[in-house]
Coordinates of C-alpha atoms and ligand atoms in Angstrom, one line a residue:
M20 CA -54.9 17.1 -7.9
S21 CA -53.6 13.5 -7.7
T22 CA -51.5 12.7 -4.6
Q23 CA -49.0 10.0 -3.6
K24 CA -48.1 8.3 -0.3
V25 CA -45.0 9.6 1.3
L26 CA -42.9 8.8 4.4
W27 CA -41.8 12.0 6.1
L28 CA -38.9 12.4 8.5
P29 CA -40.0 15.5 10.4
K30 CA -36.6 16.1 11.9
I31 CA -33.3 14.2 12.4
G32 CA -33.7 11.5 15.0
A33 CA -37.6 11.6 14.8
Q34 CA -39.8 8.7 13.7
F35 CA -40.9 8.4 10.1
T36 CA -44.6 9.4 9.7
L37 CA -46.9 8.5 6.9
G38 CA -48.5 11.3 4.8
R39 CA -49.5 12.4 1.3
N40 CA -48.3 15.1 -1.1
A41 CA -49.0 16.2 -4.6
I42 CA -47.5 14.3 -7.5
P43 CA -45.3 16.7 -9.3
E44 CA -45.7 17.1 -13.0
P45 CA -42.6 16.3 -15.0
S46 CA -41.0 19.2 -16.8
P47 CA -39.8 18.8 -20.4
G48 CA -36.9 16.4 -20.5
E49 CA -37.9 14.8 -17.2
A50 CA -39.8 11.5 -16.6
R51 CA -42.2 10.4 -13.8
V52 CA -41.4 7.0 -12.3
T53 CA -43.4 4.8 -10.1
L54 CA -41.6 3.2 -7.2
K55 CA -42.8 -0.4 -6.9
A56 CA -40.3 -1.7 -4.3
S57 CA -37.4 -0.3 -2.2
A58 CA -34.8 -2.3 -0.3
L59 CA -34.1 -1.2 3.3
N60 CA -30.5 -0.4 4.2
H61 CA -28.5 -0.3 7.4
M62 CA -27.7 3.3 6.5
D63 CA -31.4 4.1 7.2
I64 CA -31.1 3.2 10.9
K65 CA -27.5 3.9 11.8
E66 CA -26.6 7.2 13.4
Y67 CA -23.4 8.8 11.9
P68 CA -21.4 11.7 12.3
I69 CA -21.8 12.4 15.8
P70 CA -21.3 10.4 19.0
P71 CA -24.3 10.6 21.4
N72 CA -22.4 12.4 24.1
L73 CA -21.8 15.4 21.9
S74 CA -24.2 18.3 21.0
Y75 CA -24.4 19.6 17.5
E76 CA -22.8 22.8 18.7
E77 CA -19.8 20.9 20.2
A78 CA -19.5 18.8 17.1
A79 CA -19.5 21.9 14.9
S80 CA -16.5 23.2 16.8
I81 CA -14.3 20.1 16.6
L82 CA -12.8 19.7 13.1
I83 CA -11.6 23.3 12.5
A84 CA -9.8 23.2 15.8
F85 CA -8.5 19.6 15.5
A86 CA -7.2 19.5 11.9
P87 CA -4.3 22.0 12.2
F88 CA -2.3 20.0 14.7
A89 CA -3.3 16.7 13.2
V90 CA -2.1 17.7 9.7
A91 CA 1.0 19.5 10.9
T92 CA 2.0 16.5 13.0
Y93 CA 0.8 13.4 11.2
A94 CA 0.4 14.3 7.5
Q95 CA 3.2 13.3 5.1
R96 CA 5.8 15.8 4.2
P97 CA 5.6 18.6 3.2
Q98 CA 2.1 19.1 4.7
G99 CA 3.2 17.7 8.0
I100 CA 6.2 16.0 9.8
A101 CA 4.9 12.5 9.2
L102 CA 4.8 11.2 12.8
T103 CA 2.8 8.0 13.4
P104 CA -0.8 9.0 14.4
P105 CA -2.0 7.7 17.8
F106 CA -4.6 5.5 16.2
E107 CA -2.0 3.6 14.2
E108 CA -0.2 0.5 15.4
G109 CA 2.4 1.6 17.9
G110 CA 1.4 5.3 17.6
L111 CA -0.3 5.7 21.0
G112 CA 2.3 7.1 23.4
K113 CA 5.0 6.6 20.8
Y114 CA 6.8 9.9 21.4
A115 CA 7.2 9.6 25.2
G116 CA 10.2 11.5 26.4
R117 CA 10.0 14.0 23.5
P118 CA 9.1 17.5 24.8
I119 CA 6.7 19.7 22.9
V120 CA 5.8 23.4 23.3
I121 CA 2.3 24.5 22.2
F122 CA 1.9 28.2 22.1
G123 CA -1.7 29.3 22.8
G124 CA -3.0 26.3 24.7
A125 CA -6.3 28.0 25.4
A126 CA -7.1 28.7 21.8
S127 CA -9.5 26.2 20.2
V128 CA -6.7 25.0 18.0
G129 CA -4.3 24.8 21.0
Q130 CA -6.8 22.8 23.2
Q131 CA -7.0 20.1 20.5
A132 CA -3.2 20.2 20.0
I133 CA -2.6 19.5 23.7
Q134 CA -5.0 16.5 23.6
L135 CA -3.5 15.0 20.5
A136 CA 0.1 15.6 21.7
T137 CA -0.8 13.8 24.9
L138 CA -2.2 10.8 23.0
S139 CA 1.0 10.7 21.1
G140 CA 2.9 10.5 24.3
F141 CA 4.9 13.8 24.1
S142 CA 6.3 14.7 27.5
P143 CA 6.5 17.3 28.9
V144 CA 3.6 19.1 27.1
I145 CA 4.3 22.7 27.8
T146 CA 1.8 25.4 26.8
T147 CA 1.4 29.1 27.1
A148 CA -1.9 30.6 28.2
S149 CA -3.5 33.0 30.7
L150 CA -3.0 31.3 34.0
H151 CA -6.8 31.3 34.8
H152 CA -7.0 28.6 32.1
E153 CA -4.4 26.4 33.9
D154 CA -6.9 23.9 35.4
L155 CA -8.6 23.4 32.0
L156 CA -5.3 22.9 30.2
L157 CA -3.9 20.5 32.8
S158 CA -7.2 18.5 32.5
L159 CA -6.6 18.2 28.7
G160 CA -3.1 16.8 29.3
A161 CA -0.7 19.8 29.5
T162 CA 2.0 19.2 32.0
H163 CA 3.0 22.8 32.4
V164 CA 1.2 26.1 31.8
I165 CA 3.4 29.2 31.4
D166 CA 1.9 32.6 31.7
R167 CA 1.4 33.9 28.1
K168 CA 2.0 37.5 29.2
L169 CA 5.6 36.9 30.3
P170 CA 8.1 38.7 28.1
N171 CA 9.8 36.5 25.6
G172 CA 13.1 36.3 27.4
A173 CA 11.5 35.1 30.7
L174 CA 9.2 32.7 28.8
I175 CA 12.1 31.1 26.9
K176 CA 14.1 30.8 30.2
R177 CA 11.1 29.1 31.9
V178 CA 10.7 26.6 29.1
R179 CA 14.4 25.8 29.1
E180 CA 14.2 25.0 32.8
L181 CA 11.5 22.4 32.1
V182 CA 13.0 20.5 29.2
V183 CA 15.9 18.1 29.2
A184 CA 15.7 16.6 25.7
P185 CA 16.1 18.8 22.6
L186 CA 12.9 20.6 21.5
G187 CA 12.5 19.1 18.0
Y188 CA 8.9 20.1 17.5
I189 CA 7.0 23.2 18.5
F190 CA 3.4 24.0 17.5
D191 CA 2.3 27.7 17.5
A192 CA -1.5 28.0 17.7
V193 CA -1.2 31.8 17.9
S194 CA 1.5 32.6 15.4
I195 CA 2.0 36.3 16.0
K196 CA 5.5 37.7 15.7
D197 CA 6.3 37.3 19.4
T198 CA 5.3 33.7 19.7
Q199 CA 7.0 32.8 16.4
H200 CA 10.3 34.4 17.7
A201 CA 10.1 32.6 21.0
G202 CA 9.3 29.3 19.2
Y203 CA 12.2 29.7 16.8
A204 CA 14.6 30.5 19.6
L205 CA 13.6 27.5 21.6
L206 CA 13.7 25.1 18.6
A207 CA 16.6 22.6 18.5
P208 CA 18.7 22.6 15.3
G209 CA 17.0 20.5 12.6
G210 CA 13.6 20.8 14.4
T211 CA 10.3 22.0 13.1
L212 CA 8.2 25.0 14.2
A213 CA 4.6 24.6 12.8
V214 CA 2.8 27.9 12.5
V215 CA -0.9 28.5 11.7
G216 CA -0.4 31.8 10.0
P217 CA 2.2 33.3 7.7
P218 CA 5.7 32.5 8.9
Q219 CA 7.6 35.5 10.2
V220 CA 10.8 33.8 11.2
G221 CA 13.3 31.4 9.6
R222 CA 12.8 32.9 6.2
E223 CA 16.5 33.1 5.6
D224 CA 18.8 30.1 6.0
D225 CA 20.8 30.7 9.2
G226 CA 22.5 27.3 9.0
S227 CA 20.6 25.9 11.9
G228 CA 18.5 23.5 9.8
K229 CA 15.4 24.8 11.6
Q230 CA 12.2 24.4 9.6
V231 CA 9.3 26.7 9.8
T232 CA 6.2 25.3 8.2
M233 CA 2.8 26.9 7.8
V234 CA 0.1 24.3 8.3
L235 CA -3.0 24.2 6.1
G236 CA -5.3 22.4 8.5
S237 CA -7.7 20.9 6.1
F238 CA -8.5 17.2 5.5
H239 CA -10.1 18.2 2.2
L240 CA -6.7 18.9 0.5
P241 CA -6.0 15.8 -1.7
P242 CA -2.8 14.8 0.1
N243 CA -4.6 14.9 3.5
R244 CA -7.8 13.1 2.5
A245 CA -6.7 9.6 3.5
L246 CA -5.4 10.8 6.8
G247 CA -8.7 12.7 7.4
A248 CA -10.7 9.6 6.6
T249 CA -8.9 7.5 9.2
F250 CA -8.8 10.4 11.7
A251 CA -12.6 10.7 11.4
I252 CA -13.1 7.2 12.6
A253 CA -10.6 7.5 15.5
L254 CA -11.9 11.0 16.5
T255 CA -15.5 9.7 16.8
R256 CA -14.3 6.9 19.0
W257 CA -12.1 9.2 21.2
L258 CA -14.9 11.7 21.6
Q259 CA -17.2 8.8 22.6
E260 CA -14.7 7.5 25.1
G261 CA -13.9 11.0 26.4
K262 CA -10.2 10.7 25.3
I263 CA -10.7 13.9 23.3
K264 CA -12.9 16.7 24.7
S265 CA -14.7 19.2 22.4
N266 CA -14.0 22.8 22.9
R267 CA -16.2 24.9 25.2
V268 CA -18.8 26.5 22.9
E269 CA -20.8 29.7 23.1
V270 CA -23.9 29.9 20.8
V271 CA -24.3 33.3 19.3
P272 CA -28.1 34.0 19.4
G273 CA -30.1 34.7 16.3
G274 CA -29.1 31.9 13.9
L275 CA -27.8 33.3 10.7
N276 CA -28.4 36.9 12.0
G277 CA -25.8 36.1 14.6
V278 CA -23.0 35.6 12.0
M279 CA -21.9 39.3 11.8
P280 CA -22.1 40.0 15.5
G281 CA -20.2 36.7 16.1
L282 CA -17.5 37.7 13.7
R283 CA -17.2 41.1 15.4
Q284 CA -16.9 39.3 18.7
L285 CA -14.2 37.0 17.3
A286 CA -12.2 40.0 16.0
R287 CA -12.4 41.5 19.5
G288 CA -11.1 38.2 20.9
V289 CA -12.6 35.2 22.6
S290 CA -11.1 33.3 25.5
A291 CA -10.9 29.5 25.5
T292 CA -14.3 29.2 23.7
K293 CA -15.6 28.6 20.2
L294 CA -18.4 30.7 18.9
V295 CA -21.1 28.8 17.1
V296 CA -24.2 29.8 15.2
C297 CA -27.2 27.5 14.7
P298 CA -29.0 28.3 11.4
P299 CA -32.3 26.8 12.4
E300 CA -32.7 29.5 15.1
T301 CA -32.8 32.2 12.3
I302 CA -35.9 34.4 12.5
Y303 CA -37.0 36.0 9.3
V304 CA -38.3 39.5 9.7
Ligands
LIG19 N1 -3.7 27.3 9.3 C1 -4.8 26.7 9.5 O1 -5.2 25.7 8.9 C2 -5.7 27.3 10.6 C3 -6.9 26.6 11.0 C4 -7.7 27.1 12.0 C5 -7.3 28.3 12.7 N2 -6.1 28.9 12.3 C6 -5.6 30.0 13.0 O2 -5.2 29.6 14.3 C7 -5.3 30.6 15.2 C8 -6.1 30.1 16.4 O3 -7.4 29.9 16.1 P1 -8.5 29.6 17.2 O4 -9.8 29.5 16.6 O5 -8.0 28.5 18.0 O6 -8.3 30.9 18.1 P2 -9.1 31.4 19.3 O7 -9.6 30.3 20.1 O8 -10.0 32.5 19.0 O9 -7.8 32.1 20.1 C9 -8.1 32.8 21.3 C10 -7.2 32.3 22.4 O10 -5.8 32.6 22.1 C11 -5.2 33.0 23.2 N3 -4.0 33.8 22.9 C12 -4.0 35.0 22.3 N4 -2.8 35.5 22.2 C13 -1.9 34.6 22.8 C14 -0.6 34.6 23.1 N5 0.3 35.6 22.7 N6 -0.1 33.5 23.7 C15 -0.9 32.5 24.1 N7 -2.2 32.5 23.9 C16 -2.7 33.5 23.3 C17 -6.2 33.7 24.0 O11 -5.9 33.7 25.3 P3 -6.7 34.5 26.5 O12 -7.7 33.5 26.9 O13 -5.7 34.7 27.6 O14 -7.2 35.7 25.9 C18 -7.5 33.0 23.7 O15 -7.8 32.0 24.7 C19 -6.0 31.8 14.5 O16 -5.0 32.7 14.1 C20 -6.6 31.1 13.3 O17 -6.7 32.0 12.2 C21 -5.3 28.4 11.3

């Protein structure tokens, strides 16, 4: 069997090693070519997607949690409300003095929403969560954490005590009936309530001009791609600088065998953490 020289990359981040392997025989319709020379490229040495201070597990948790608020807030209408993103000229801190309520601050989506809202300057940043998550959420930028188990009437009263300016934008990272009702009641006329699941309020025009929009938090949708490309650059920098923190992650053991138990755990409910599976850990039996 004739062999050829090859350069192996045993794993990501490792050194190239020289070796040999069999020269494959071309199938009908294929041709065998001899490589005489190859130009070296910067792409061969640069390290992308992930900043060095982030594990693969943390990196895996980011985008799905980050995109909903990013799209709802900064994408062009009707996908979002077209605010200036914090990486654009004049966008950082631009919305100082505008209050925001984020339902479900401890949810993965909520944690990223709090951090982006803080970069945008919203103040106060009011969120609802179990109070044992208060320290975590204050560290992410929330200014007030309200007990998520309060009845809606008490919760609405507490928010109203905290805001002075009209609540023109509310983001609901939970989007069950109760949170949507509270969000809609708190919203100022003409404001927007962004929900991450099917809207259950505001389906009939009540003359208030309140908008309820369901966010599709994906940068892969054609209208969101340009925003996603610029966010990817800013997000990498913010993660590196510690301006955005990844979610807490919990690795479900067993690699791909962990997917089903992980989904069952997700259905039972997780608290301020993102479940992650690592396919290379899969053991074949
Ligand atoms: N539309 C989209 O593009 C999109 C994209 C991603 C996710 N989603 C949706 O967004 C939602 C959140 O996803 P996720 O991954 O962030 O969820 P998650 O992290 O699994 O959410 C769990 C967290 O939600 C908190 N929570 C539950 N009920 C609450 C309530 N009534 N008020 C306040 N907090 C409450 C829990 O609090 P405790 O800690 O107190 O238990 C827990 O910390 C899901 O419904 C998901 O399907 C939508």
